Tab-separated table of C-alpha atoms in Angstrom:
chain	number	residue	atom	x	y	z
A	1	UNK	CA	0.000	0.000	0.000
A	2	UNK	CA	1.521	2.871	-0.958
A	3	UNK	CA	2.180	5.465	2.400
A	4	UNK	CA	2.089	8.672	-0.061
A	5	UNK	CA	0.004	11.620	1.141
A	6	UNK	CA	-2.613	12.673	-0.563
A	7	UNK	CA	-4.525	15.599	-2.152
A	8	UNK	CA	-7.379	16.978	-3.384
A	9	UNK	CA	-7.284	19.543	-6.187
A	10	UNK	CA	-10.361	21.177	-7.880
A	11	UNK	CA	-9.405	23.547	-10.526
A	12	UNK	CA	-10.815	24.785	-13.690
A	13	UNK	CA	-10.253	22.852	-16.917
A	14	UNK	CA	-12.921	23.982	-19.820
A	15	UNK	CA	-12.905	23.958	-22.748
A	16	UNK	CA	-11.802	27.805	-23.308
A	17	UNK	CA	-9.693	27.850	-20.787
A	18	UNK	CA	-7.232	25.810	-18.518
A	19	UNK	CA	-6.751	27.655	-15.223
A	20	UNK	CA	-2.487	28.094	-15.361
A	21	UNK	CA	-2.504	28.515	-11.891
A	22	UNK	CA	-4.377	25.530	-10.908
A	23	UNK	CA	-1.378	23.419	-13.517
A	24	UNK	CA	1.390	25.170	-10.937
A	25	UNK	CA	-0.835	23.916	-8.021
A	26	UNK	CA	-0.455	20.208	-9.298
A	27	UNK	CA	2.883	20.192	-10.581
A	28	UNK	CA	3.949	21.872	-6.909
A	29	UNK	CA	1.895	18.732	-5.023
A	30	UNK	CA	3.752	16.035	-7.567
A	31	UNK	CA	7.124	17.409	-6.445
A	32	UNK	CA	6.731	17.288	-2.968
A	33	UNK	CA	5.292	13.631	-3.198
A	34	UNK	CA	1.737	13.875	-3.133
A	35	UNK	CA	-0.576	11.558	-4.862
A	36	UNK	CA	-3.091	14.120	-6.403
A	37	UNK	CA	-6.689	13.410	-6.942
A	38	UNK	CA	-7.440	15.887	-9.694
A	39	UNK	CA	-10.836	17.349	-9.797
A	40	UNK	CA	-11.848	19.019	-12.834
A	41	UNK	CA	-14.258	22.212	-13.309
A	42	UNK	CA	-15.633	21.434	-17.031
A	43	UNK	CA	-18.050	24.533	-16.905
A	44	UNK	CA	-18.780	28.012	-15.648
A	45	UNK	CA	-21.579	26.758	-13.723
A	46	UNK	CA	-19.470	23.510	-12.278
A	47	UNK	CA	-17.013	26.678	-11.315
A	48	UNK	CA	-19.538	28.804	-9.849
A	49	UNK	CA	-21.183	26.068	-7.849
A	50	UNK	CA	-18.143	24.882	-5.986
A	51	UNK	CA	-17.269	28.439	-5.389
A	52	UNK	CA	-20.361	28.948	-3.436
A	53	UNK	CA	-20.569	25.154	-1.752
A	54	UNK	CA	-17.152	26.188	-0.341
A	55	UNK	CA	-17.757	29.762	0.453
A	56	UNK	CA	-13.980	31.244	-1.694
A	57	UNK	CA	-13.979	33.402	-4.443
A	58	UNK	CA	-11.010	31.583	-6.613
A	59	UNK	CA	-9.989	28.371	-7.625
A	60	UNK	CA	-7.708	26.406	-8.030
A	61	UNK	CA	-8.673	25.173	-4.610
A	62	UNK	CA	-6.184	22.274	-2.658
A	63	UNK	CA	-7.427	20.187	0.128
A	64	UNK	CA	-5.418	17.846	2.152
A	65	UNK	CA	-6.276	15.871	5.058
A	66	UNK	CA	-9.880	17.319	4.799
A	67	UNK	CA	-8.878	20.701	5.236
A	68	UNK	CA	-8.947	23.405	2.736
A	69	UNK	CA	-5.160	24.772	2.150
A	70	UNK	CA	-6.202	27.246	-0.405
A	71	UNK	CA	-5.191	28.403	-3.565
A	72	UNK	CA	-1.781	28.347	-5.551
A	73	UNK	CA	-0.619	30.938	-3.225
A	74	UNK	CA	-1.335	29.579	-0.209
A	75	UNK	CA	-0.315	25.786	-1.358
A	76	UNK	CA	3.038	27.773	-1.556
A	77	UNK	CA	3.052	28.998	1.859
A	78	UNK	CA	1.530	25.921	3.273
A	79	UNK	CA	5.236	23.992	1.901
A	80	UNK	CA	7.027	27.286	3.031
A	81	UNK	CA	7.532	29.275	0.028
A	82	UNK	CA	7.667	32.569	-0.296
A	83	UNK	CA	5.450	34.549	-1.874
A	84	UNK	CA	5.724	37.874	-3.160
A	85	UNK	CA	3.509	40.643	-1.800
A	86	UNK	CA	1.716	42.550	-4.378
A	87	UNK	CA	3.686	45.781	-5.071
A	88	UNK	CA	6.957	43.882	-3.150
A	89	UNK	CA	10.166	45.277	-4.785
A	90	UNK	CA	13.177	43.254	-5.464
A	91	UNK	CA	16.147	43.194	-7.201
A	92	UNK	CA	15.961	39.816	-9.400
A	93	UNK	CA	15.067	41.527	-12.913
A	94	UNK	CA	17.925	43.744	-12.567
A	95	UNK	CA	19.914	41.146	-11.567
A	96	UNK	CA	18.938	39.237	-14.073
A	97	UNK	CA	19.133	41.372	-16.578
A	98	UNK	CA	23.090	42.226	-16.069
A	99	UNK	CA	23.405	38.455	-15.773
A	100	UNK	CA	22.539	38.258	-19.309
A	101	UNK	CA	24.178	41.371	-21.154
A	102	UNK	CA	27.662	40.017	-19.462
A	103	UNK	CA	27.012	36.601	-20.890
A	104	UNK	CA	26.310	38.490	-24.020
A	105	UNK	CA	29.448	40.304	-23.563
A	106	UNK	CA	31.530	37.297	-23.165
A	107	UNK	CA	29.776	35.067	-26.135
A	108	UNK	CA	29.993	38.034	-28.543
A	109	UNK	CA	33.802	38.135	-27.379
A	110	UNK	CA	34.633	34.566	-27.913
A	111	UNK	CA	33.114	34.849	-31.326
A	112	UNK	CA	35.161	37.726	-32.370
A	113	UNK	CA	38.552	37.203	-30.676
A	114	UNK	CA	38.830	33.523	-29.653
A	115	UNK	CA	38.027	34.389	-25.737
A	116	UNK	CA	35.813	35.563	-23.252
A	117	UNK	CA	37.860	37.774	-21.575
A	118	UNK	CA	38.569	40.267	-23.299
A	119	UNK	CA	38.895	44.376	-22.683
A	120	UNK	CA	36.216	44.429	-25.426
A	121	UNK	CA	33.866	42.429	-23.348
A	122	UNK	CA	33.978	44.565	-20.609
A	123	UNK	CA	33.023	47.346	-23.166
A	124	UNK	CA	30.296	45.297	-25.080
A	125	UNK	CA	29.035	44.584	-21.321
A	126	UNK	CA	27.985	47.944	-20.543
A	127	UNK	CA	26.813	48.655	-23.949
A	128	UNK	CA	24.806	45.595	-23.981
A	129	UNK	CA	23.621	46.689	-20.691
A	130	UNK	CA	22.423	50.400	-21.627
A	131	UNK	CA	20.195	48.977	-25.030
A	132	UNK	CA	18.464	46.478	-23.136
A	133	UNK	CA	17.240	49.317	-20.414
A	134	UNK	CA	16.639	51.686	-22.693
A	135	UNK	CA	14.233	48.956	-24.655
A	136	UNK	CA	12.908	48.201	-21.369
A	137	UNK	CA	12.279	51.992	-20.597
A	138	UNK	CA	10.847	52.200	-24.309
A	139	UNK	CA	7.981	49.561	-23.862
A	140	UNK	CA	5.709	52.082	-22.114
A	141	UNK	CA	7.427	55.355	-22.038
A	142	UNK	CA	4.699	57.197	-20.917
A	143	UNK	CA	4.916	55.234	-17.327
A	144	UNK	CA	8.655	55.568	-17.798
A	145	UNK	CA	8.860	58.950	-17.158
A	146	UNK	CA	6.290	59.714	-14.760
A	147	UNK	CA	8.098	57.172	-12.536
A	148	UNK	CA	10.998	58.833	-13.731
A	149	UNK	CA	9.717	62.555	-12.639
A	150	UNK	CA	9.889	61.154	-9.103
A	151	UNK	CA	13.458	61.851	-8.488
A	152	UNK	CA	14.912	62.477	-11.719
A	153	UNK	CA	16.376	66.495	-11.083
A	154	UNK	CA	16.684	67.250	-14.611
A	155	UNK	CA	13.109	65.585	-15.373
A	156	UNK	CA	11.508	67.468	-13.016
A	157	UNK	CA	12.656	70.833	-14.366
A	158	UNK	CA	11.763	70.179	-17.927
A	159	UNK	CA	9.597	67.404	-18.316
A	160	UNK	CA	10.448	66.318	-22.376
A	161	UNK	CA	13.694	64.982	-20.832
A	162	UNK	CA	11.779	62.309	-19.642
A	163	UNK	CA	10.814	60.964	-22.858
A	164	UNK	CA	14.217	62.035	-24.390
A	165	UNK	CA	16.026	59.503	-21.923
A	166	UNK	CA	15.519	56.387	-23.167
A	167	UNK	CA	16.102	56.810	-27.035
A	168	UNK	CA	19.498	58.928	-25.513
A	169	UNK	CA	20.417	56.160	-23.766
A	170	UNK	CA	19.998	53.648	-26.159
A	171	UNK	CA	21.595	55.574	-28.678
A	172	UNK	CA	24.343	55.843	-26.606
A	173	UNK	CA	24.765	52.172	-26.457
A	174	UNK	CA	24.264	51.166	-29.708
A	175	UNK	CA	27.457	53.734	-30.486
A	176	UNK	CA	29.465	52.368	-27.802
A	177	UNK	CA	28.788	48.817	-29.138
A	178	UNK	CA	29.692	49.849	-32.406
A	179	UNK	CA	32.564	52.003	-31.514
A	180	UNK	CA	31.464	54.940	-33.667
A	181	UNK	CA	30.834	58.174	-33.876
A	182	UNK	CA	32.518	58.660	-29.774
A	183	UNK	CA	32.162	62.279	-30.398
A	184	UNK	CA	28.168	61.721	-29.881
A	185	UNK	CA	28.138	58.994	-27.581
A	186	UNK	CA	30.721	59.843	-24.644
A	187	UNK	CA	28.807	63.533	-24.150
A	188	UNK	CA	25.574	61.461	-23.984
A	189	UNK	CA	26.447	58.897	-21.439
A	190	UNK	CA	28.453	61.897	-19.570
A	191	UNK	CA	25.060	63.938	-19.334
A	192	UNK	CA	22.689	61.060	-18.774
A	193	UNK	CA	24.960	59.323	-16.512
A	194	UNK	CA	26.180	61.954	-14.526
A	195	UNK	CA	22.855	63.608	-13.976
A	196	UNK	CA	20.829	60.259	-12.845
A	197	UNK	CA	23.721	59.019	-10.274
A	198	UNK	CA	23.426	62.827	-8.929
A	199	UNK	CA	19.825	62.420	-8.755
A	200	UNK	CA	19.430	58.919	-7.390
A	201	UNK	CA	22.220	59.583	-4.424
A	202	UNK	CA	19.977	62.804	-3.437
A	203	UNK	CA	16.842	60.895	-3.320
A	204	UNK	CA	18.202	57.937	-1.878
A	205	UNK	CA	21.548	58.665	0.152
A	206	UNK	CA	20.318	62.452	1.595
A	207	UNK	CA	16.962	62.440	1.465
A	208	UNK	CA	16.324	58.982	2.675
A	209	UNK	CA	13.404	58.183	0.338
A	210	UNK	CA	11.965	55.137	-0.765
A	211	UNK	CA	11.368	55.091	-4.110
A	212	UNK	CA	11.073	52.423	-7.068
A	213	UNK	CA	13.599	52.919	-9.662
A	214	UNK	CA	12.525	53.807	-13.422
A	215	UNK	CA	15.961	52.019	-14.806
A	216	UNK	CA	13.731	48.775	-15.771
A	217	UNK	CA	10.666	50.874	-17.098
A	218	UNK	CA	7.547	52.291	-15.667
A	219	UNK	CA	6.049	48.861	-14.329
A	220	UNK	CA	9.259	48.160	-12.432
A	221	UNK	CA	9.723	46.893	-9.095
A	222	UNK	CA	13.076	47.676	-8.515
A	223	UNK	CA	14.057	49.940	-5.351
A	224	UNK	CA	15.975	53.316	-5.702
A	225	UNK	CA	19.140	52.652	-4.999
A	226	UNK	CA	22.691	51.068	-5.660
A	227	UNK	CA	21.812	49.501	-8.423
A	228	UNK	CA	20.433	52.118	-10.224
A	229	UNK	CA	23.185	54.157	-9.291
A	230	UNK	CA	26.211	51.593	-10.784
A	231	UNK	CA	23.430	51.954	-13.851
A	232	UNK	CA	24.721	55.271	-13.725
A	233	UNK	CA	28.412	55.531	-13.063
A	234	UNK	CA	28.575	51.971	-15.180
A	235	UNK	CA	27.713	54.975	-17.868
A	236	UNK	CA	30.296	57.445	-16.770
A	237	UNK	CA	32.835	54.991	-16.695
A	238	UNK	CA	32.245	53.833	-19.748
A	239	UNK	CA	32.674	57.591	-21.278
A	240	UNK	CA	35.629	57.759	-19.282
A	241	UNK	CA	37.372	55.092	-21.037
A	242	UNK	CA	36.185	55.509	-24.222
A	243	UNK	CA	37.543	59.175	-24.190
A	244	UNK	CA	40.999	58.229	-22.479
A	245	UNK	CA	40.906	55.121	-25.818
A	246	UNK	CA	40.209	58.180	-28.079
A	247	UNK	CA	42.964	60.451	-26.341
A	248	UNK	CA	45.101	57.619	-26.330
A	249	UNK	CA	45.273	55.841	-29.311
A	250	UNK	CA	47.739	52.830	-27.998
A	251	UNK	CA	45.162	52.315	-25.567
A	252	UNK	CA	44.603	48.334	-25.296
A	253	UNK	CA	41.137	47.457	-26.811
A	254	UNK	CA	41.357	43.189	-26.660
């Protein structure tokens, strides 16, 4: 006989429509052993009536031992996983997203010079970096800058600087990438870069406020802070080097 808990899952599987959350819920049970007894909800009035027999407002629904554990969020915190508040901030996209312009970096500098680690993929890196968060920025730009108006000191003054931003920064990137025109690009990322890291150490460092950061576009959930401040000096460094490269024309590249 086998000695596997079990559990009871209702969740909605129509033909329209096959609840995603409710597919989490049973793939979650089947990993932490449970023997599921799946309970499908073929119709909106199927739905509706075990909504009401059970008094809740949602399904999927999850009951073990005869007791009602809840829905896909609460099956979570029933195994002790964490679950994100709604509005929570965190630093995993931005994390993320540097994850994968440096692997980007290093792939692009493999195919080009036979390694990874290279001068040039330290460059590629940050330009990498600056095009994906200006797309980012550019998927709602509206949102964009009225986050951005927050804390942004130039933005604030003159408010078309808020949609200027992203294509600036971008821009700025794509040049940097390319290695062209420097003569456009290093006053750019100078500007851009200089005024946000001002801005963000104000808000953050002397005013003490706690604000979500713009850097990932208007829907982000990514606190003021150190991050988007290296998003800024990553910028200035970058027009630093470039224009001590340009200065210097023996200036290692590879």
């Amino acid at each position: 006989m086998s000695s596997r808990p079990v559990a009871n899952l209702h969740r909605m599987v129509m033909p329209g429509h096959t609840c995603p959350y409710g597919i989490k819920a049973k793939s979650l049970l089947e990993r932490r052993g449970y023997g599921v007894h799946d309970h499908w909800l073929r119709t909106r009035e199927e739905v509706d009536a075990f909504k009401t027999e059970h008094g809740v407002q949602t399904t999927p629904q999850t009951f073990i031992g005869g007791k009602r554990v809840g829905g896909y969020d609460d099956l979570r915190r029933f195994f002790g996983l964490r679950v994100p508040g709604k509005g929570a901030t965190s630093y995993t996209p931005v994390i993320a997203l540097f994850a994968m312009t440096a692997l980007m970096a290093l792939a692009a500098s493999n195919a080009a010079f036979g390694s990874p680690f290279t001068i040039q993929a330290g460059e590629w890196f940050i330009g990498f970096s600056m095009i994906v968060l200006a797309l980012l920025k550019l998927r709602d730009i509206e949102n964009f800058s009225t986050m951005f108006l927050n804390y942004d000191l130039l933005a604030k003054r003159w408010v078309p600087y808020g949609y200027i931003y992203p294509f600036a920064e971008g821009a700025a990137g794509v040049l940097m990438v390319a290695n062209a025109l420097h003569w456009v690009s290093i006053p750019i990322a100078l500007f851009i870069g200089g005024i946000g890291a001002v801005s963000v150490f104000k808000a953050v460092y002397i005013e003490k406020r706690e604000l979500k950061c713009a850097c990932m576009g208007g829907d982000s959930n990514v606190p003021l802070g150190f991050i988007s401040l290296t998003e800024n000096l990553m910028m200035i460094a970058m027009a630093v080097w470039m224009l001590s490269a340009a200065l210097n024309p023996g200036h290692p590249v590879h």
